[in-house]
Short mmCIF file of C-alpha atoms and ligand atoms in Angstrom, two decimals:
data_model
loop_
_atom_site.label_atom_id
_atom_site.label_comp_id
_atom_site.label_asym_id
_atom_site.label_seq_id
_atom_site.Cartn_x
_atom_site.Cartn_y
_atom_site.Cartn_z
CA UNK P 1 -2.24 10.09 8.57
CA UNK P 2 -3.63 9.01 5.09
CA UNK P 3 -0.37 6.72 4.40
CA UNK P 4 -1.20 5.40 7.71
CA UNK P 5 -4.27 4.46 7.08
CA UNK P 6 -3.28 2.98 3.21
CA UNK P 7 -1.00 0.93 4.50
CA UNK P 8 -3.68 -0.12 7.47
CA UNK P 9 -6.23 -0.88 4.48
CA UNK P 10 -3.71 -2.51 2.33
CA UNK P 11 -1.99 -5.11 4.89
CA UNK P 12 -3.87 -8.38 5.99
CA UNK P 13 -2.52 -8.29 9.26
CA UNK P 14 -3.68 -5.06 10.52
CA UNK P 15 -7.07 -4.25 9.22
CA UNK P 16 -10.50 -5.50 10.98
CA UNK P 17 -12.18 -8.23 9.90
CA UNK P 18 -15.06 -5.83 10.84
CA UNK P 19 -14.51 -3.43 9.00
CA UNK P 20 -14.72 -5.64 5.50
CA UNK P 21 -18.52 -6.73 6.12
CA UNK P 22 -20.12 -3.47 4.02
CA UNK P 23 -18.18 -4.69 0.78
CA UNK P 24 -20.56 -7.94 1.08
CA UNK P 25 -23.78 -6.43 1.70
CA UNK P 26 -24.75 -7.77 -1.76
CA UNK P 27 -23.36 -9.73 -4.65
CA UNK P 28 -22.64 -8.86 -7.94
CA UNK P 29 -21.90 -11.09 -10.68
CA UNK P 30 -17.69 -11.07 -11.76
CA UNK P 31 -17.30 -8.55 -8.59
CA UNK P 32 -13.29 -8.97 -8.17
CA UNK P 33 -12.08 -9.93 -4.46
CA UNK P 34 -10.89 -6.18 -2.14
CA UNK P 35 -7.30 -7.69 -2.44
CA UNK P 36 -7.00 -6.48 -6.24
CA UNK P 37 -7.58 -2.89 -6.08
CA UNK P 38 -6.34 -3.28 -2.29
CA UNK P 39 -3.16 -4.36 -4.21
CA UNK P 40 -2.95 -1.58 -6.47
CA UNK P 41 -3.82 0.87 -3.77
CA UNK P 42 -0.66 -0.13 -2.29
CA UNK P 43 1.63 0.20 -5.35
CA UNK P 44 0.74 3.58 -6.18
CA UNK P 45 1.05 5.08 -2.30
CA UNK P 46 0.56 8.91 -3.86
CA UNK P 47 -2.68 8.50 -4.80
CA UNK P 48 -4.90 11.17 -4.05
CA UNK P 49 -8.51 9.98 -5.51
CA UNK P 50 -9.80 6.56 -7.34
CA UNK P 51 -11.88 6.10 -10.20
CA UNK P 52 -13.75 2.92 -11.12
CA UNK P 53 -15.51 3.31 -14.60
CA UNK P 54 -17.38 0.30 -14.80
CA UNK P 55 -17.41 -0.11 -10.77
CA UNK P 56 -20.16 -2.74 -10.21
CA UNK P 57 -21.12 -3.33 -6.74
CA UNK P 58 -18.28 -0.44 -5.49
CA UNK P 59 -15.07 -2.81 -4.71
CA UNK P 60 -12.74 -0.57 -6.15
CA UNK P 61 -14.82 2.47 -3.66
CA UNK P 62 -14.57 0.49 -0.92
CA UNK P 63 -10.84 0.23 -1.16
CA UNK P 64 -10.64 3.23 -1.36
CA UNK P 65 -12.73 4.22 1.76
CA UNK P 66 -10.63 1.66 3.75
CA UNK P 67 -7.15 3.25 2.35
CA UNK P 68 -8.42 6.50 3.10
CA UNK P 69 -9.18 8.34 -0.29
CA UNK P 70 -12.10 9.72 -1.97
CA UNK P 71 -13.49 7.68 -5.06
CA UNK P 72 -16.00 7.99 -8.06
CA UNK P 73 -17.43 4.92 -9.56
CA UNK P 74 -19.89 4.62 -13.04
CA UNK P 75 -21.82 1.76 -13.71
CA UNK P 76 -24.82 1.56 -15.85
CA UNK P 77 -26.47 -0.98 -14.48
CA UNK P 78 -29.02 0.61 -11.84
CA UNK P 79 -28.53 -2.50 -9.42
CA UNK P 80 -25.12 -1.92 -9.47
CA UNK P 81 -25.01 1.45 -8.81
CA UNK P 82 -27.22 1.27 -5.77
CA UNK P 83 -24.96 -1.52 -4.04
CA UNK P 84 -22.10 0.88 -4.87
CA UNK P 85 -23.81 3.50 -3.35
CA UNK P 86 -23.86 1.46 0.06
CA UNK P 87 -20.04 1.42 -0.63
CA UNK P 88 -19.92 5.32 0.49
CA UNK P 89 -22.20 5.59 2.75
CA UNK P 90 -21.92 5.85 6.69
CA UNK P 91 -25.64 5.62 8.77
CA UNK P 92 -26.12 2.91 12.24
CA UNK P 93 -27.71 0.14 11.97
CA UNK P 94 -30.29 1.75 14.56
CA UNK P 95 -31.13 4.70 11.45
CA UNK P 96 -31.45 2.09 9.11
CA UNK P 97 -34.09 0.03 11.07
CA UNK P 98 -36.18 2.79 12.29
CA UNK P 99 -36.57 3.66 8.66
CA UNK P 100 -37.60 0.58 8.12
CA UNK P 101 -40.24 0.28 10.21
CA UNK P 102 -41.52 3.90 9.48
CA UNK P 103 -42.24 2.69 6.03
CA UNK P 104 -43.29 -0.83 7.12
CA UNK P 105 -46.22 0.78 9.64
CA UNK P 106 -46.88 3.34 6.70
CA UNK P 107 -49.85 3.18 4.56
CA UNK P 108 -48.14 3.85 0.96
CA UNK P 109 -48.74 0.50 -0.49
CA UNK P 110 -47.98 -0.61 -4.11
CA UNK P 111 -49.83 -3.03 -6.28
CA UNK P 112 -48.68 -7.04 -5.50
CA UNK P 113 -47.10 -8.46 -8.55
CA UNK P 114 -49.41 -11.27 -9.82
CA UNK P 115 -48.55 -14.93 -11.03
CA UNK P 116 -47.20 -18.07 -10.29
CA UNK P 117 -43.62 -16.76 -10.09
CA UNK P 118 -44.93 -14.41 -6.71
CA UNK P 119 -46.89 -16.94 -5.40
CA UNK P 120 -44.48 -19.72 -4.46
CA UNK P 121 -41.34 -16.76 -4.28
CA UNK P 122 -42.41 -15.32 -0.93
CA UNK P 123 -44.96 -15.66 1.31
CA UNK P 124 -47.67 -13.34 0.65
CA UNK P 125 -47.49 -11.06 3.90
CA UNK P 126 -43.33 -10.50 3.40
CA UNK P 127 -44.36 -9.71 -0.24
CA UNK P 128 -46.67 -7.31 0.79
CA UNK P 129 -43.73 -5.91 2.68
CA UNK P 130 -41.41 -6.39 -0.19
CA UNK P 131 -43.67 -4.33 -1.86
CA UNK P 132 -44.08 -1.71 0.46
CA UNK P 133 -40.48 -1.15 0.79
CA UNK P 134 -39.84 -0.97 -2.83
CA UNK P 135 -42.55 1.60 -3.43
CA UNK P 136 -41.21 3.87 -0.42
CA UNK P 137 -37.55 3.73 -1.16
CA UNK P 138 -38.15 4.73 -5.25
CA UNK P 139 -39.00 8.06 -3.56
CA UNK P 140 -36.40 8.38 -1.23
CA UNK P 141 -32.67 9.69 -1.61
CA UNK P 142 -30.95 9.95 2.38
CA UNK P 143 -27.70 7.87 2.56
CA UNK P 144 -30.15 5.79 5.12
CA UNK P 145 -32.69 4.93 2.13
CA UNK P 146 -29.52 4.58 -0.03
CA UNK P 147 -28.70 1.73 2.68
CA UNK P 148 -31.71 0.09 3.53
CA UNK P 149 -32.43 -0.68 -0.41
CA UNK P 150 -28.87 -1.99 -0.94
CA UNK P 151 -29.13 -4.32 2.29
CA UNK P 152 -32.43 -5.02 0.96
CA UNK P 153 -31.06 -5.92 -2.65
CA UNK P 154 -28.66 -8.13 -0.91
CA UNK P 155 -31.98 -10.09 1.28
CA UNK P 156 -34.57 -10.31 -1.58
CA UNK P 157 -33.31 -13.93 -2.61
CA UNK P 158 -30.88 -16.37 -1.49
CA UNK P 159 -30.90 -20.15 0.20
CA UNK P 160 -33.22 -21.09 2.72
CA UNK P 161 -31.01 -21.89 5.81
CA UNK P 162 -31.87 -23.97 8.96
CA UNK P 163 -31.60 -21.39 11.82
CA UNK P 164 -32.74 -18.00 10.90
CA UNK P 165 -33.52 -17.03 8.02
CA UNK P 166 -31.17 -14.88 5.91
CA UNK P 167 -32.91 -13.90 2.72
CA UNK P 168 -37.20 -12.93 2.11
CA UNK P 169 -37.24 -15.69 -0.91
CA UNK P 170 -37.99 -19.20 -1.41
CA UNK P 171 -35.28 -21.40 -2.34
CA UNK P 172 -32.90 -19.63 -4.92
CA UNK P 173 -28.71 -18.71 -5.37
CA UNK P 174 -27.87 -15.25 -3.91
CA UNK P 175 -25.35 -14.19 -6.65
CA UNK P 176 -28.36 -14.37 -9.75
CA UNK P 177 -32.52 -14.81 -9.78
CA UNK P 178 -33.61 -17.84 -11.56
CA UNK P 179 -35.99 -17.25 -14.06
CA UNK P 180 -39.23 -17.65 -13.43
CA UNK P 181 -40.54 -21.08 -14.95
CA UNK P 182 -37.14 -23.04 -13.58
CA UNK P 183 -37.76 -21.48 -10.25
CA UNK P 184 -41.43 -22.25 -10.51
CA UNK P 185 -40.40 -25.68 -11.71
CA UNK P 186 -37.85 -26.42 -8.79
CA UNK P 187 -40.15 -25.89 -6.09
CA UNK P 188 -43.12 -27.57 -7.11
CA UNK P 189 -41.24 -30.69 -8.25
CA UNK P 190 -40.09 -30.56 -4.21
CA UNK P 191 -43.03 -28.95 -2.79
CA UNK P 192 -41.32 -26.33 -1.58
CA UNK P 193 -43.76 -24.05 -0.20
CA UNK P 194 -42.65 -20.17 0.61
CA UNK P 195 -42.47 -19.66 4.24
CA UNK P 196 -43.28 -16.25 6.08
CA UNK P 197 -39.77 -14.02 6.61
CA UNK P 198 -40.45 -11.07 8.89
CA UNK P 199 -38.64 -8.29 6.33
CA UNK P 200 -37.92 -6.83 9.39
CA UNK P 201 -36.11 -8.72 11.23
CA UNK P 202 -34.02 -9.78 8.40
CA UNK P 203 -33.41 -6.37 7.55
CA UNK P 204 -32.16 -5.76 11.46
CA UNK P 205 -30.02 -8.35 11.75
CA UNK P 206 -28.06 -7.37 8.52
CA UNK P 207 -27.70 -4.06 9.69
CA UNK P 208 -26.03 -4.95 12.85
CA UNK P 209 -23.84 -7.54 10.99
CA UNK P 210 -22.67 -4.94 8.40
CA UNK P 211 -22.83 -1.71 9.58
CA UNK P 212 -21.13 -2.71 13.43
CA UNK P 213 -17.76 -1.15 12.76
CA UNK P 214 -17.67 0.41 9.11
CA UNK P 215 -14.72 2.75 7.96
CA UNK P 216 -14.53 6.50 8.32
CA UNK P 217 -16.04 7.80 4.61
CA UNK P 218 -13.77 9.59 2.29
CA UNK P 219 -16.06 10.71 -0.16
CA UNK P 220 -16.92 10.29 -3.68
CA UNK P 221 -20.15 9.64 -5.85
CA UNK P 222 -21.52 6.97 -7.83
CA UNK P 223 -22.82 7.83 -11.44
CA UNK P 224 -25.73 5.76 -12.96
CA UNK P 225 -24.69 5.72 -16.62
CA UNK P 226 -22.77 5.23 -19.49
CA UNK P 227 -18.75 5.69 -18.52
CA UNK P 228 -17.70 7.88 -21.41
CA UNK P 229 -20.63 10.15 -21.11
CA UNK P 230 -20.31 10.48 -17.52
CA UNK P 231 -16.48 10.86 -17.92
CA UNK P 232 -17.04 13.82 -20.14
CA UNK P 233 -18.94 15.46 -17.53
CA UNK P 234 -17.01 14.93 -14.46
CA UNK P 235 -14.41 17.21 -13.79
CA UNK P 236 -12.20 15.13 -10.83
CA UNK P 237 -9.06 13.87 -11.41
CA UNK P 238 -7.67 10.91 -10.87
CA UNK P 239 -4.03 9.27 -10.13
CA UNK P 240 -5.40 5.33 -9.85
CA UNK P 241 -7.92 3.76 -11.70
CA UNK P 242 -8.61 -0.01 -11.13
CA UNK P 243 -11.42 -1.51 -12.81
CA UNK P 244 -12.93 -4.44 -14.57
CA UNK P 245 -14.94 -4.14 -18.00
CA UNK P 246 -17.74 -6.74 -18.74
CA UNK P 247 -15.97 -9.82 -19.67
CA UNK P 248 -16.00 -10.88 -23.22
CA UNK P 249 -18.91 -13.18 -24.25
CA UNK P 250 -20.70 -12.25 -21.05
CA UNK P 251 -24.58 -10.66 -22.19
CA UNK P 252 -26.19 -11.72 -19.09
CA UNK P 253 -25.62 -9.10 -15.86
CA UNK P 254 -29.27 -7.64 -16.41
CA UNK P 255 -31.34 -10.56 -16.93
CA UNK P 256 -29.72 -12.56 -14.08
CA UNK P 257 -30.35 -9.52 -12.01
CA UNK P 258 -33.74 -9.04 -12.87
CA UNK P 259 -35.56 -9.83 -9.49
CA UNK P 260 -33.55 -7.03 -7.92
CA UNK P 261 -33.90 -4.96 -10.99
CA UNK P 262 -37.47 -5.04 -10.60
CA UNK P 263 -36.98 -4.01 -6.78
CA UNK P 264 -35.38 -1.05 -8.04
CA UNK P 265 -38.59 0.41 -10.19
CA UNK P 266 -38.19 -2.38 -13.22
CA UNK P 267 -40.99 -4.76 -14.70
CA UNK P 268 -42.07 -7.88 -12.65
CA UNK P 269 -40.24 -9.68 -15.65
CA UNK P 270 -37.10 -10.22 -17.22
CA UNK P 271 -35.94 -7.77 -19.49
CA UNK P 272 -33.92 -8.53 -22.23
CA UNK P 273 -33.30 -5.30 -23.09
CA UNK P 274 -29.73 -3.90 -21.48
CA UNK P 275 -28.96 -0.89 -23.78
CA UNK P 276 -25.78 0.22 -23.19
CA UNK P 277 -23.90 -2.47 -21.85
CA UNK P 278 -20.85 -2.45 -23.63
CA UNK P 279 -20.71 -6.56 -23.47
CA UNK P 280 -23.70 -6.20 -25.94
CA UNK P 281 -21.00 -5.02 -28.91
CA UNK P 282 -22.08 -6.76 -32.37
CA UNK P 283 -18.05 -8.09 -32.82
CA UNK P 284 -14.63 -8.04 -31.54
CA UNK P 285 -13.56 -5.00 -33.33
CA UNK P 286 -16.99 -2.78 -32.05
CA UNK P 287 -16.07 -3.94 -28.47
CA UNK P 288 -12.17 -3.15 -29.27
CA UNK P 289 -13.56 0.24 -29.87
CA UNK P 290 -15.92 0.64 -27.38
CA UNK P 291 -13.65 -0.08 -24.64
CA UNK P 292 -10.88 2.54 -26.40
CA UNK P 293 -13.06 5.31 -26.13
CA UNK P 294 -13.46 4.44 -22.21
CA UNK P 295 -9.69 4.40 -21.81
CA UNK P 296 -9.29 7.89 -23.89
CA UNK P 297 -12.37 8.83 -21.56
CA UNK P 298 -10.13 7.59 -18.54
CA UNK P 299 -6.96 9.36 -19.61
CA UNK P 300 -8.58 12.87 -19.97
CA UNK P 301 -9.38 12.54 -16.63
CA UNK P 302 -6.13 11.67 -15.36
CA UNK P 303 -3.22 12.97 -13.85
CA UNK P 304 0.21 12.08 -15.62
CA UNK P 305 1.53 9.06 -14.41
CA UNK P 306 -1.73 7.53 -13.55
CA UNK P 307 -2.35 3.78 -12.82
CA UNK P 308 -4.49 1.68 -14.80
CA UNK P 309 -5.22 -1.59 -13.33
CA UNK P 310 -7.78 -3.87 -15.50
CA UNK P 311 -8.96 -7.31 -14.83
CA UNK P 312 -10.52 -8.76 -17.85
CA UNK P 313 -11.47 -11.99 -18.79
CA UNK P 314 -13.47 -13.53 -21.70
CA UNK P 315 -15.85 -16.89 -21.29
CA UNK P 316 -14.18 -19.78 -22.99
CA UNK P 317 -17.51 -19.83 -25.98
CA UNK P 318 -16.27 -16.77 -27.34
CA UNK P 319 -12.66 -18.05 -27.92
CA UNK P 320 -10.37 -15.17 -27.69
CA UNK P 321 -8.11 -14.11 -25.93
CA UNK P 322 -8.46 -11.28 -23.04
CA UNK P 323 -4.86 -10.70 -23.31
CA UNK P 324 -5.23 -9.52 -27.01
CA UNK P 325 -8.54 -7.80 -26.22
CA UNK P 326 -7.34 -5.38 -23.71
CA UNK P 327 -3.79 -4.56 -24.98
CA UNK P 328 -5.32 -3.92 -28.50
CA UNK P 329 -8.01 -1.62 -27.03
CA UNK P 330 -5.18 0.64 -24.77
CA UNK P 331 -3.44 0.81 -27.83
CA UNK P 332 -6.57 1.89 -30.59
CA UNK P 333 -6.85 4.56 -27.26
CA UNK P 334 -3.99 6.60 -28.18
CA UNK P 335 -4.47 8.42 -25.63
CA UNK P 336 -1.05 7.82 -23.72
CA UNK P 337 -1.44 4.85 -22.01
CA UNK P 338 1.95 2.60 -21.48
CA UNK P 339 1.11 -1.44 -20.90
CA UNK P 340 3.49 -1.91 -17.88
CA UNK P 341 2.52 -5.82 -17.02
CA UNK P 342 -0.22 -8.19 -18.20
CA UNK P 343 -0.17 -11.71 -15.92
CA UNK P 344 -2.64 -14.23 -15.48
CA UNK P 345 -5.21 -13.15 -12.81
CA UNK P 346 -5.06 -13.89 -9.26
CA UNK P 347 -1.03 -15.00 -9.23
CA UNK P 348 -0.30 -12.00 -6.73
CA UNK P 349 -0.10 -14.63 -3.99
CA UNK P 350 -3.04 -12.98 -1.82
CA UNK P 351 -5.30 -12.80 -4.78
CA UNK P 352 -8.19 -15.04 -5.61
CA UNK P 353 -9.48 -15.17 -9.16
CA UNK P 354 -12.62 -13.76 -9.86
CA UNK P 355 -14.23 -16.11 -11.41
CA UNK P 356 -14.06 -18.60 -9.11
CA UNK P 357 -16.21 -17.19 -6.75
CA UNK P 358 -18.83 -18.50 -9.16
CA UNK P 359 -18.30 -22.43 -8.74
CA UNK P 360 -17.87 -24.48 -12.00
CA UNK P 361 -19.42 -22.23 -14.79
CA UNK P 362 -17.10 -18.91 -14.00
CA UNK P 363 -14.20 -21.26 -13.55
CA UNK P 364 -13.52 -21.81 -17.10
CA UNK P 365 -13.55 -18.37 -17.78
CA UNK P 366 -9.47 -17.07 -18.74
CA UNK P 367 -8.76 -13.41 -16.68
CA UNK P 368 -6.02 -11.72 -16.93
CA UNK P 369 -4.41 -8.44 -15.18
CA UNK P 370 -3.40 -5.65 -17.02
CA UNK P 371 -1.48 -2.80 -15.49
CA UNK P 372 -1.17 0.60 -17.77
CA UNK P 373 0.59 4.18 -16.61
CA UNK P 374 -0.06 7.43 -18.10
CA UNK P 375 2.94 8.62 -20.44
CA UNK P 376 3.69 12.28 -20.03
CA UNK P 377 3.08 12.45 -23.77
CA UNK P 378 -0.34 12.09 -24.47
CA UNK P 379 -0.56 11.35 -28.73
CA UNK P 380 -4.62 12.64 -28.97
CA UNK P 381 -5.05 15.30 -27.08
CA UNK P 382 -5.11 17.80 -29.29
CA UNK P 383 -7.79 16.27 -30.97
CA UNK P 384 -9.85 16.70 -27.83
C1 SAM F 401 -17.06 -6.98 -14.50
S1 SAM F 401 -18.35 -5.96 -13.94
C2 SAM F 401 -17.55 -4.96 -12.72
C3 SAM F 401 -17.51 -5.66 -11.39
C4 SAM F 401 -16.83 -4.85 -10.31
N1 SAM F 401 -15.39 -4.80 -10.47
C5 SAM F 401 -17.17 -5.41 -8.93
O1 SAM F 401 -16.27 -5.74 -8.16
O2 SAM F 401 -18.36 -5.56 -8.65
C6 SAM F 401 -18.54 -4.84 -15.30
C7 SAM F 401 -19.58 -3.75 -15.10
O3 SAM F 401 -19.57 -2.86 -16.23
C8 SAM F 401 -20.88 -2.32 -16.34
N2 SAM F 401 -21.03 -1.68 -17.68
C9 SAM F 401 -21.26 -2.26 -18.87
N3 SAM F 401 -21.34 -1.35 -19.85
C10 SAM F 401 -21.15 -0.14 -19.27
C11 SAM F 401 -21.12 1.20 -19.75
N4 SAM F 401 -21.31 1.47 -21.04
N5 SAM F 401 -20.88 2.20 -18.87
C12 SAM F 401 -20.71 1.93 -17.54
N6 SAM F 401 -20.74 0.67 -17.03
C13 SAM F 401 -20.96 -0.35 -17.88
C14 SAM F 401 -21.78 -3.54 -16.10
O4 SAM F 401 -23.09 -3.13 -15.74
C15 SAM F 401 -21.02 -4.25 -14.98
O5 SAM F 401 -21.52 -3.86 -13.72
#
């Protein structure tokens, strides 16, 4: 049954087109395409349960749920662990908009953000509801609050289209929030003034897009927090792990986040404070290190004979090279890891590189693919 459904997952031809909408529900900066860990999913057919360290917006889970496995993703980034959440979560579109509206017709209302920023984002009766959402959902935990604030992360800004509207926001990209005085800027020079978005009907039609046929769940949690401390505390183990570390050079997945950060329980303002992103290393060597420890992190949570896939990449101003970067960090690991392959990312013919989902500034950017297995002999862990 479960190799049936792996192999389902895993070929083009037979899954539902359907059945992919969840992944999209929001998007994440350097999110890799469902073909990569699909891929690895399908070269390691005995795998019993998937871990994504630094999971992001829950690919890696959500190839999981559609192979038919259990999963466990980390990220410390609070926006990405709440679209990963999504990733695991079954509840009807129907559950989702009823909650919706309980909230909407609800009294608990929240202080309105002031300031030219709010004022020409939304329209000031959908940021009322914006507001009202966000205030309700910080208290909630059901897998149907889990859902409505990651379909709601994935509405709160985006283009203004001609037929109806898909996002609450003026004018803006969906993939990162412009900061306040461009935005600001950009309309005004065009007079662009915010129009009013019915949160709920957004909100409805999303649901029935994403949630119309989504894949039987197989379990798993998502951790908000640091991957080695979390990976000292879980006690799962794992047979595949396919992942993708911040790349190289790359200090900006808070800040360009930072209007959904703030609908998450952050300040109405950038922050430029991401402690603990590991892409926030002083030098080479620290971030050499710092990504070691994750793989000895990884290893003591693995069965022998593990997979390690890792797609890494490193933006072209901090000239070096991903290749080097990875393989040197497995290594400093000693913690049993074998480099099997490294090859330029997105060759496997069905793959798409990552960064160029992104348009002309990710396309520079050099990935790579690393693939690692778990030697029986493992040289630290008596030291553990
Ligand atoms: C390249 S992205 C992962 C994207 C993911 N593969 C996807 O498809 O969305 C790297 C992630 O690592 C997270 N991260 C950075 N430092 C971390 C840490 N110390 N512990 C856990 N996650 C961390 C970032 O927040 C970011 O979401």
């Amino acid at each position: 049954m479960k190799a049936k459904a792996k192999a389902k997952a895993t070929d083009p031809q037979k899954r539902s087109e359907d059945a992919l909408r969840l992944n999209a529900i929001c998007p994440y900066y350097t999110m890799f395409p469902l073909d990569f860990p699909l891929e690895h999913l399908a070269a390691k057919p005995d795998a019993t349960r998937v871990l994504d360290p630094f999971c992001g917006r829950g690919t890696t889970l959500y190839a999981a749920r559609l192979a038919g496995l259990p999963s466990v993703g980390i990220d410390i980034n609070p926006v990405a662990a709440a679209i990963a959440q999504a990733k695991l979560t079954k509840v009807t579109p129907g559950a989702v908009v009823r909650l919706a509206r309980q909230i909407l017709n609800s009294d608990r209302l929240d202080e309105v953000p002031e300031g030219e920023f709010w004022h020409w984002c939304y329209e000031e009766q959908t940021l009322r509801e914006i507001v009202t959402l966000r205030k309700n959902l910080m208290a909630m935990d059901t897998p149907t609050a889990a859902m409505l604030r990651a379909i709601l992360l994935g509405i709160l800004h985006g283009p203004r289209n001609k037929g109806l509207p898909s996002y609450l926001s003026n004018q803006m990209p969906r993939t990162y929030a412009s900061k306040p005085a461009y935005a600001v800027k950009f309309w005004k020079a065009r007079g662009m003034d915010p129009v009013r978005i019915s949160a709920l009907d957004v909100i409805a039609r999303r649901a029935n897009y994403l949630l119309r046929s989504t894949p039987i769940p197989q379990g798993g949690r998502v951790y908000l927090g640091d991957s080695v401390e979390t990976l000292r505390e879980i006690r799962n183990k794992f047979d595949l792990v396919v992942t993708s570390p911040p790349y190289y050079g790359m200090r900006t997945y808070v800040a360009d986040q930072w209007l959904r950060s703030w609908f998450l329980g952050g300040l109405p303002e950038v922050p430029y404070n991401s402690s603990g992103q590991i892409a926030r290393q002083p030098n080479q060597e620290a971030f050499i290190r710092a990504l070691a420890e994750v793989w000895a992190a990884t290893a003591q949570r693995c069965h022998r004979g593990a997979r390690l896939a890792i797609r890494f990449g490193a933006l072209p101003s901090a000239r070096k090279d991903p290749k080097r970067l990875v393989v040197d960090s497995l290594h400093q690991a000693n913690a049993g890891w074998i480099v099997k392959e490294v090859r330029p990312a997105g060759t496997s013919p069905k793959q798409a590189r990552q960064a160029e989902q992104f348009g002309k500034a990710g396309s520079a950017v050099e990935e790579i693919d690393v693939v690692a297995e778990l030697n029986s002999r493992r040289p630290n862990s008596q030291n553990r």
